[in-house]
PDB file of C-alpha atoms in Angstrom:
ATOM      1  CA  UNK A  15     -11.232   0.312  26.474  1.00  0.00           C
ATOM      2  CA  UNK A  16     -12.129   1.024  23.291  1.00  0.00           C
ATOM      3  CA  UNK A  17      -9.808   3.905  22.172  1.00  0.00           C
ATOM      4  CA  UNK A  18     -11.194   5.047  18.881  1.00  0.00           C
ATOM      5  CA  UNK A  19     -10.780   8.672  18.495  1.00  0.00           C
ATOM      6  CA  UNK A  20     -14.008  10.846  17.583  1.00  0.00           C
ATOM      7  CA  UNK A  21     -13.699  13.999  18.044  1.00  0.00           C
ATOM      8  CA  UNK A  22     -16.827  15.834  20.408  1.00  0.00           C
ATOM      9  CA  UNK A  23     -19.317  18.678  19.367  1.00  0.00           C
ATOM     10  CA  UNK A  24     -16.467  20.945  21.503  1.00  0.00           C
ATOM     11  CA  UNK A  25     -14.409  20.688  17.778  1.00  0.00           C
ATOM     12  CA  UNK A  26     -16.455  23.235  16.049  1.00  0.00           C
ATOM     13  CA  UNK A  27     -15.486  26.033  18.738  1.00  0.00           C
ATOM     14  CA  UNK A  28     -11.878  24.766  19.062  1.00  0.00           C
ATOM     15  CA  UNK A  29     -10.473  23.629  16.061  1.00  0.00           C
ATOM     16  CA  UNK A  30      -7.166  23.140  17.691  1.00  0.00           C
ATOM     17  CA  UNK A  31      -8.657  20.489  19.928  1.00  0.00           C
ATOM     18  CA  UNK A  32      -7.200  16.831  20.513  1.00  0.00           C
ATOM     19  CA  UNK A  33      -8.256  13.828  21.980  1.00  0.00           C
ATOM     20  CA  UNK A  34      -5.775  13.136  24.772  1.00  0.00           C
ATOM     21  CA  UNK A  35      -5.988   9.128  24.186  1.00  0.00           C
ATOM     22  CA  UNK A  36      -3.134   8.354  25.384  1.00  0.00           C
ATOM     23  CA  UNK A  37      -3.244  10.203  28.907  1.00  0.00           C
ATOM     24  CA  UNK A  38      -6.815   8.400  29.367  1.00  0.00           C
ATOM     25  CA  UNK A  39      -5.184   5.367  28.901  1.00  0.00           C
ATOM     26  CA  UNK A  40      -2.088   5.819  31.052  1.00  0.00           C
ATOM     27  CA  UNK A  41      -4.965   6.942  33.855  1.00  0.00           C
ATOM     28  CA  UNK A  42      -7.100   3.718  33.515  1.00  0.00           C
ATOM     29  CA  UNK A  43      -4.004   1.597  33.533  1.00  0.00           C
ATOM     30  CA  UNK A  44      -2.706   3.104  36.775  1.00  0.00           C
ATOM     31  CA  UNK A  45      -6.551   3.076  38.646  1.00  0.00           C
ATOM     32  CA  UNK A  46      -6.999  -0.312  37.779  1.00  0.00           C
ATOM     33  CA  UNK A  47      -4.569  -3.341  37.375  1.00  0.00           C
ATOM     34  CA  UNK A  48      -2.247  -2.714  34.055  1.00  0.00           C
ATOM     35  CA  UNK A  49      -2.624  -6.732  33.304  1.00  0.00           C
ATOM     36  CA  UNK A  50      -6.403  -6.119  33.745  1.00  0.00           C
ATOM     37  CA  UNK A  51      -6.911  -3.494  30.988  1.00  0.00           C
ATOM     38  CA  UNK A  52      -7.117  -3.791  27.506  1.00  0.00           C
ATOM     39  CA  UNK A  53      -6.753  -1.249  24.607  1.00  0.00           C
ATOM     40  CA  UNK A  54      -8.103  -1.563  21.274  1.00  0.00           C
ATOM     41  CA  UNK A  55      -9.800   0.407  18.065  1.00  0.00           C
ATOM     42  CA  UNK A  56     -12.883  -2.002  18.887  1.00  0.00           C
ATOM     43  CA  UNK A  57     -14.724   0.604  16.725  1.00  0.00           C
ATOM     44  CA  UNK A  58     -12.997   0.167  13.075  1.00  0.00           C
ATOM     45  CA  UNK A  59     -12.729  -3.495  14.087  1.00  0.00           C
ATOM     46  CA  UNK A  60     -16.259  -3.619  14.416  1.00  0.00           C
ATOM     47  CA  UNK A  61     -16.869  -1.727  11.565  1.00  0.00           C
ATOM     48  CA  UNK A  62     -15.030  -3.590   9.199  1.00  0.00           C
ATOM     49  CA  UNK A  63     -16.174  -7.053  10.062  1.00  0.00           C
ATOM     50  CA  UNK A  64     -19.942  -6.415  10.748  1.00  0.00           C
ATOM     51  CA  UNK A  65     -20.259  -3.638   8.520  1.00  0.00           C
ATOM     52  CA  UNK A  66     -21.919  -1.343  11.169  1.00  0.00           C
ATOM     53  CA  UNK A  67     -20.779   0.790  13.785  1.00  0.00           C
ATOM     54  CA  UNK A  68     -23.298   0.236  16.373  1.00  0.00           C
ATOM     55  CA  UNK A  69     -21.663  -3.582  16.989  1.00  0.00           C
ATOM     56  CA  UNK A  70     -19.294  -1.894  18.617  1.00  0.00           C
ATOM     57  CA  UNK A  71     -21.064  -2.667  22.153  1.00  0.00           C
ATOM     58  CA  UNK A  72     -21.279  -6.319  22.001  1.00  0.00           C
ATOM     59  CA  UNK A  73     -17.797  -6.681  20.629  1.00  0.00           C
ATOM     60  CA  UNK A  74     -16.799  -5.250  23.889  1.00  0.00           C
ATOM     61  CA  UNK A  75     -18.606  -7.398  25.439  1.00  0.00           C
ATOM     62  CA  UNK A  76     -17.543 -10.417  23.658  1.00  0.00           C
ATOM     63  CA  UNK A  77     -13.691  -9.134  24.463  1.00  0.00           C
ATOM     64  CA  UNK A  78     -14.162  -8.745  27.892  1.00  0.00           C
ATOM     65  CA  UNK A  79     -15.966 -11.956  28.837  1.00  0.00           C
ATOM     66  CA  UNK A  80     -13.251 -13.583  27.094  1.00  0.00           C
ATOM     67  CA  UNK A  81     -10.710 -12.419  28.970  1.00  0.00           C
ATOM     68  CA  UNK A  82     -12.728 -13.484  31.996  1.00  0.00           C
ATOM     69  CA  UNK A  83     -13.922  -9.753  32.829  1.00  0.00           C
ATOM     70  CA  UNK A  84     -17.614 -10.757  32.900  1.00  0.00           C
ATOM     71  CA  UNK A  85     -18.843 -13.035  35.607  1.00  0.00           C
ATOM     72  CA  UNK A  86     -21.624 -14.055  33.353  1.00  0.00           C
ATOM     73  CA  UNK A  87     -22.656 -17.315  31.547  1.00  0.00           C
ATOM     74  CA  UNK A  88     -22.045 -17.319  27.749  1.00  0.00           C
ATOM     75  CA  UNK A  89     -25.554 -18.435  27.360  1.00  0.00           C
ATOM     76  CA  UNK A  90     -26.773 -15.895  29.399  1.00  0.00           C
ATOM     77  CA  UNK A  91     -25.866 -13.069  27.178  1.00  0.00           C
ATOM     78  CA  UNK A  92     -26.654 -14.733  24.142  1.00  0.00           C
ATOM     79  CA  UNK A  93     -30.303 -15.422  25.454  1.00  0.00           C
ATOM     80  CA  UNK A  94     -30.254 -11.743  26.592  1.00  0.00           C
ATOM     81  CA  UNK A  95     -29.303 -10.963  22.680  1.00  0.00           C
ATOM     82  CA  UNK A  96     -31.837 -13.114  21.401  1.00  0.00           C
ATOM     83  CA  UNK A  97     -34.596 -11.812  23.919  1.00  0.00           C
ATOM     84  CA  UNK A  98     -34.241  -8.234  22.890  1.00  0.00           C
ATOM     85  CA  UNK A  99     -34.839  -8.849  19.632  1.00  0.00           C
ATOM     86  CA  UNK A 100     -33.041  -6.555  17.871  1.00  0.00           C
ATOM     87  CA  UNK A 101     -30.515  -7.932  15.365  1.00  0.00           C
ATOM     88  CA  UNK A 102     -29.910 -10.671  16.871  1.00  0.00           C
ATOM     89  CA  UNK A 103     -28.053 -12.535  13.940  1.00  0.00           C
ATOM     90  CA  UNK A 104     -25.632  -9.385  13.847  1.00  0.00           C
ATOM     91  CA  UNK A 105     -25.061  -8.948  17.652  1.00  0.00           C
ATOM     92  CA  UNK A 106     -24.476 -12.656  18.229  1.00  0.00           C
ATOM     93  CA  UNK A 107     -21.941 -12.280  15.625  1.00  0.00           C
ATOM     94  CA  UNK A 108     -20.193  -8.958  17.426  1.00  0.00           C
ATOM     95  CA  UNK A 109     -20.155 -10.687  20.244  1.00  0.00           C
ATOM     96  CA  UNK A 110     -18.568 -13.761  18.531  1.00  0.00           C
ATOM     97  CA  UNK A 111     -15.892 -11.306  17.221  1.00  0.00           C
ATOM     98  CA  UNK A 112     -14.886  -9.949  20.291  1.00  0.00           C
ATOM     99  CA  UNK A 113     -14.516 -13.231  21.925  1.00  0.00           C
ATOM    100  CA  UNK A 114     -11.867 -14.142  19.127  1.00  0.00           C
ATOM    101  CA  UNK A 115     -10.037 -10.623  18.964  1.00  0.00           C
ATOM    102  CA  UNK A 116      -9.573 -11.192  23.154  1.00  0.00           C
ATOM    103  CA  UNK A 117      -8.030 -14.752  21.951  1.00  0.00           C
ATOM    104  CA  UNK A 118      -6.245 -13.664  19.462  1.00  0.00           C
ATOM    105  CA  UNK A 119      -6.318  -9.564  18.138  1.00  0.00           C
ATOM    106  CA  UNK A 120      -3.629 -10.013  15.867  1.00  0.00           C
ATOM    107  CA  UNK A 121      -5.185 -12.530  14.005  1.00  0.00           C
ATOM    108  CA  UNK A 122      -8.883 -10.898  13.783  1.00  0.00           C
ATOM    109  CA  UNK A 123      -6.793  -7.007  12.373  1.00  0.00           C
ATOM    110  CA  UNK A 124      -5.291  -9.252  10.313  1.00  0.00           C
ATOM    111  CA  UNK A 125      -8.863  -9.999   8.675  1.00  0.00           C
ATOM    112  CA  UNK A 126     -10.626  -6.578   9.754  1.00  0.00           C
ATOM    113  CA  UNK A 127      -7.552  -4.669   8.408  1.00  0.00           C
ATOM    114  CA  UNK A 128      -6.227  -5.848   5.196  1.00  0.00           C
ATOM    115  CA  UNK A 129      -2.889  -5.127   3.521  1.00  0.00           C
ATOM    116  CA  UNK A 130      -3.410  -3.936   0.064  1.00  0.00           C
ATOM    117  CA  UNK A 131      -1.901  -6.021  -1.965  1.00  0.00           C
ATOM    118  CA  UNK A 132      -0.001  -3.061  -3.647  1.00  0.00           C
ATOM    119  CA  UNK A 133       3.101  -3.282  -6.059  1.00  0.00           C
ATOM    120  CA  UNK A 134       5.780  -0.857  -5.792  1.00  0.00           C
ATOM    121  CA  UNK A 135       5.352   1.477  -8.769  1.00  0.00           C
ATOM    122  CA  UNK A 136       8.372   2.199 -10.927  1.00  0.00           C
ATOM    123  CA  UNK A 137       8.569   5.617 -11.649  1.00  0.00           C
ATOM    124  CA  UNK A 138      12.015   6.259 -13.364  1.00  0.00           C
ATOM    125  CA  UNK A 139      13.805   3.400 -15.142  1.00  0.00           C
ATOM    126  CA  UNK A 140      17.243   3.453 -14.111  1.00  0.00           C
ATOM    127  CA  UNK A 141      20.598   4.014 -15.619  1.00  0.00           C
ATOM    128  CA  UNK A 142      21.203   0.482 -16.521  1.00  0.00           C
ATOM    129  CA  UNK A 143      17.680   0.059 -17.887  1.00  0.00           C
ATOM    130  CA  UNK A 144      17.840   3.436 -20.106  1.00  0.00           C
ATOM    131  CA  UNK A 145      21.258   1.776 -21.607  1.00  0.00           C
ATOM    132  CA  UNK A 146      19.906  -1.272 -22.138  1.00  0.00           C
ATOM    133  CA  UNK A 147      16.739  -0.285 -24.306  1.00  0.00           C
ATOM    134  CA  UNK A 148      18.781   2.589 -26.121  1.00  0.00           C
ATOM    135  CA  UNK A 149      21.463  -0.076 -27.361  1.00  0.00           C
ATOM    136  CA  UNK A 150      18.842  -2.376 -28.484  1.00  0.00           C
ATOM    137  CA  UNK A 151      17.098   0.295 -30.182  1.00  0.00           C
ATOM    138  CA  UNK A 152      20.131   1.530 -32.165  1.00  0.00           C
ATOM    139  CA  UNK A 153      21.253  -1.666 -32.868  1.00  0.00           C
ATOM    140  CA  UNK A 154      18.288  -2.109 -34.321  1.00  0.00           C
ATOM    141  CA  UNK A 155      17.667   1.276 -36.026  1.00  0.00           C
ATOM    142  CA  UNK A 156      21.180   1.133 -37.781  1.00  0.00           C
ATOM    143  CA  UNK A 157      23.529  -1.682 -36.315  1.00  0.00           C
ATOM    144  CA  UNK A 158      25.574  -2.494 -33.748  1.00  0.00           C
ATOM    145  CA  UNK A 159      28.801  -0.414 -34.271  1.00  0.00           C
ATOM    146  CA  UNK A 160      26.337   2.342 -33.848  1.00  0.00           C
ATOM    147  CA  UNK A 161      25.410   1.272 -30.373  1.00  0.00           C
ATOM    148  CA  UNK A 162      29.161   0.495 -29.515  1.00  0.00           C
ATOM    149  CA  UNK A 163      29.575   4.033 -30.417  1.00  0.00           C
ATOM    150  CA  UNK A 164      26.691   5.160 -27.670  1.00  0.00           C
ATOM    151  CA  UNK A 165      27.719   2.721 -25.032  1.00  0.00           C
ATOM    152  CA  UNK A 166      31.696   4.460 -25.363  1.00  0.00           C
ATOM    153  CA  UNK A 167      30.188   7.768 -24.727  1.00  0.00           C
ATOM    154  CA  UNK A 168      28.299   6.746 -21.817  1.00  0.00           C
ATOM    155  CA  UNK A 169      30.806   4.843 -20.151  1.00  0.00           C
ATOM    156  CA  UNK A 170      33.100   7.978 -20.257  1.00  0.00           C
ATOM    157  CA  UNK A 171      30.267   9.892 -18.448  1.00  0.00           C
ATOM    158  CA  UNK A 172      29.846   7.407 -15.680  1.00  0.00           C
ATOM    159  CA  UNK A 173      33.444   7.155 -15.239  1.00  0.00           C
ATOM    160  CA  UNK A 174      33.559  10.803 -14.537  1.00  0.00           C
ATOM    161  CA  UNK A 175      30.907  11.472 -13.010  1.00  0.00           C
ATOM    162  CA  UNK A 176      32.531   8.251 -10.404  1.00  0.00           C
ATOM    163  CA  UNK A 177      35.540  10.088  -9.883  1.00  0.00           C
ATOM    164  CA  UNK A 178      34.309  13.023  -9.207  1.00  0.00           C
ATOM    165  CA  UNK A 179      31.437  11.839  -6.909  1.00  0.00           C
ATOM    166  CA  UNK A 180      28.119  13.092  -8.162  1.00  0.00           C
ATOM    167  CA  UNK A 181      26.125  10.448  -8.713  1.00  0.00           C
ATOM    168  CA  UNK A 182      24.193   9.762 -12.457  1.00  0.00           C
ATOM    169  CA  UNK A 183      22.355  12.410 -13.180  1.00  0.00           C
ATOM    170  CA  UNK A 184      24.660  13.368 -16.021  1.00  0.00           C
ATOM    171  CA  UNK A 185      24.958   9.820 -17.426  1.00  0.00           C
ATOM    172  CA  UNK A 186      21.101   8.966 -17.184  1.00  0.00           C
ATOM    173  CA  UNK A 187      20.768  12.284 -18.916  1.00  0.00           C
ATOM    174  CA  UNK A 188      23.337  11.635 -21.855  1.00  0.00           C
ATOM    175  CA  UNK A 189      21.999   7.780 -21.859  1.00  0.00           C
ATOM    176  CA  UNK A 190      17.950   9.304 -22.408  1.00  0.00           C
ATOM    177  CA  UNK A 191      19.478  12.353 -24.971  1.00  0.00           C
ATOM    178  CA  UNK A 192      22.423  10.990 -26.873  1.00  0.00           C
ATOM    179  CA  UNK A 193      20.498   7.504 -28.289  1.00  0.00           C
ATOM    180  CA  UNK A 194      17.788  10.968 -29.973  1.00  0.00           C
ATOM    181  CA  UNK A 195      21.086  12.285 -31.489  1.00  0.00           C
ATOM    182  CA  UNK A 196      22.165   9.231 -32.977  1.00  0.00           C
ATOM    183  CA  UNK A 197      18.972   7.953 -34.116  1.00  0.00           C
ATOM    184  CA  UNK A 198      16.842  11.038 -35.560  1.00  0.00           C
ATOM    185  CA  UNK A 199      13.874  10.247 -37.143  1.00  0.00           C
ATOM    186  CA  UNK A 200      14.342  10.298 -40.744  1.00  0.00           C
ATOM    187  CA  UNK A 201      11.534   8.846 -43.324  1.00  0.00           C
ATOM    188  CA  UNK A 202      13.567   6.084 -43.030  1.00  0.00           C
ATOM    189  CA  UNK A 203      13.461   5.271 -39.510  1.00  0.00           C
ATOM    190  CA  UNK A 204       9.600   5.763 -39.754  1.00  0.00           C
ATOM    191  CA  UNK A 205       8.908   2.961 -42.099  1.00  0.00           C
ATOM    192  CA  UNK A 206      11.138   0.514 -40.384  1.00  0.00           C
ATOM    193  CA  UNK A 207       8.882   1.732 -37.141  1.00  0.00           C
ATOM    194  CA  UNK A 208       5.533   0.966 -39.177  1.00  0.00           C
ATOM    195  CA  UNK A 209       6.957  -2.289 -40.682  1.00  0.00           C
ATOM    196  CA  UNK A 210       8.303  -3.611 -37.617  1.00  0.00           C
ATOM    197  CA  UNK A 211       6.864  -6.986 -35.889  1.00  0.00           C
ATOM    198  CA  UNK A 212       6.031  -5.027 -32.343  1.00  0.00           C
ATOM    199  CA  UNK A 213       4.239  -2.043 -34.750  1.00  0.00           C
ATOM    200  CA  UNK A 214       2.468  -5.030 -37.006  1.00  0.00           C
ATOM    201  CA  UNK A 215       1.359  -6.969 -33.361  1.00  0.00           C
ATOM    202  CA  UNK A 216       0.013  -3.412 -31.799  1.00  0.00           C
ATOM    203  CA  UNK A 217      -2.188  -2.262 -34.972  1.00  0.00           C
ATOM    204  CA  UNK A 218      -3.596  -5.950 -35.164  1.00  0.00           C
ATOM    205  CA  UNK A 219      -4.534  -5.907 -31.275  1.00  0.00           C
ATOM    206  CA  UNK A 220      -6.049  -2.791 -32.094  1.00  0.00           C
ATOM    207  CA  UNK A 221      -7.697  -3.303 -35.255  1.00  0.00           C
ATOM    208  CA  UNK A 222      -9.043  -6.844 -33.232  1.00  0.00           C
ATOM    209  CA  UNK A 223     -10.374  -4.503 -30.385  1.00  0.00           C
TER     210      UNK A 223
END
């Protein structure tokens, strides 16, 4: 059974309408044997390894004489294929595919249905990470008394904000704000910016560019 959803010409009256997939299923599997029927998006399997819908039909096919559900010679079908004359090349191949989704489906989604390979974002660095670049950066805008000075404040935060049980909103707050306090941006802090290596690197990768 091929139980891709697509919704029928009824949809533009009722826009409310659903596909009851699942109670078609549960129907077929108690009218015929429930180790005799097989459920599958043949459809977007199709789709996505032939690169056309209308395979769809002999990827059936190719499923259910694999699974013995055909009491037809292989070569019989394939010279039927090959005698109508249409496609051939492509329906030989559906029918290929459905013989090796009945052997093994999880293997052929696997190459119909790719993961993305997609890396988590990072939105928000966290606590630790804000401290981390803000000492850095005020050891090296002044020294590093001045970021001993920052890292006091913020540990008082976080201890309070432990004791008292709400999280670290307040400390990643103070650890983003209180670094701007302590390093304003004098004329002075702007040419060590401009003559600094990372500045120097970024205006000759752009200057290159």
């Amino acid at each position: 059974m091929n139980n891709h959803e697509t919704m029928p010409a009824a949809f533009t009256r009722d826009p409310d309408l659903e596909v009851p997939t699942a109670a078609m299923e549960q129907v077929i599997r108690d009218t015929a044997q429930p180790e005799q029927t097989y459920c599958l998006d043949a459809t977007t399997l199709a789709t996505n390894l032939l690169g056309n819908g209308m395979a769809v039909n002999l990827f059936c096919i190719g499923f259910a004489w694999q699974k013995g559900l055909i009491p037809l010679q292989q070569d019989s079908i394939e010279q039927a294929i090959a005698l109508n004359g249409v496609a051939v090349k492509a329906n030989l191949q559906a029918f290929l595919w459905g013989r090796r989704a009945a052997h093994d489906q999880q293997q052929v989604e696997a190459i119909a249905l790719p993961q993305p390979d997609v890396q988590p974002v990072k939105l928000m660095p966290s606590l630790n990470d804000v401290i981390s670049r803000e000492t850095a950066h005020l050891t090296d805008y002044q020294n590093s008394a001045l970021a001993q000075r920052y890292r006091k404040l913020i540990d008082q935060i976080q201890a309070a904000e432990s004791e008292l049980g709400r999280g670290q909103q307040l400390s990643l707050a103070v650890a983003e704000n209180y670094s701007k306090i302590l390093a304003y941006k004098d004329e002075y802090e702007v040419a060590r910016q401009l003559s600094s290596e990372q500045f120097q690197r970024a205006a000759g990768s752009s200057v290159r560019r």
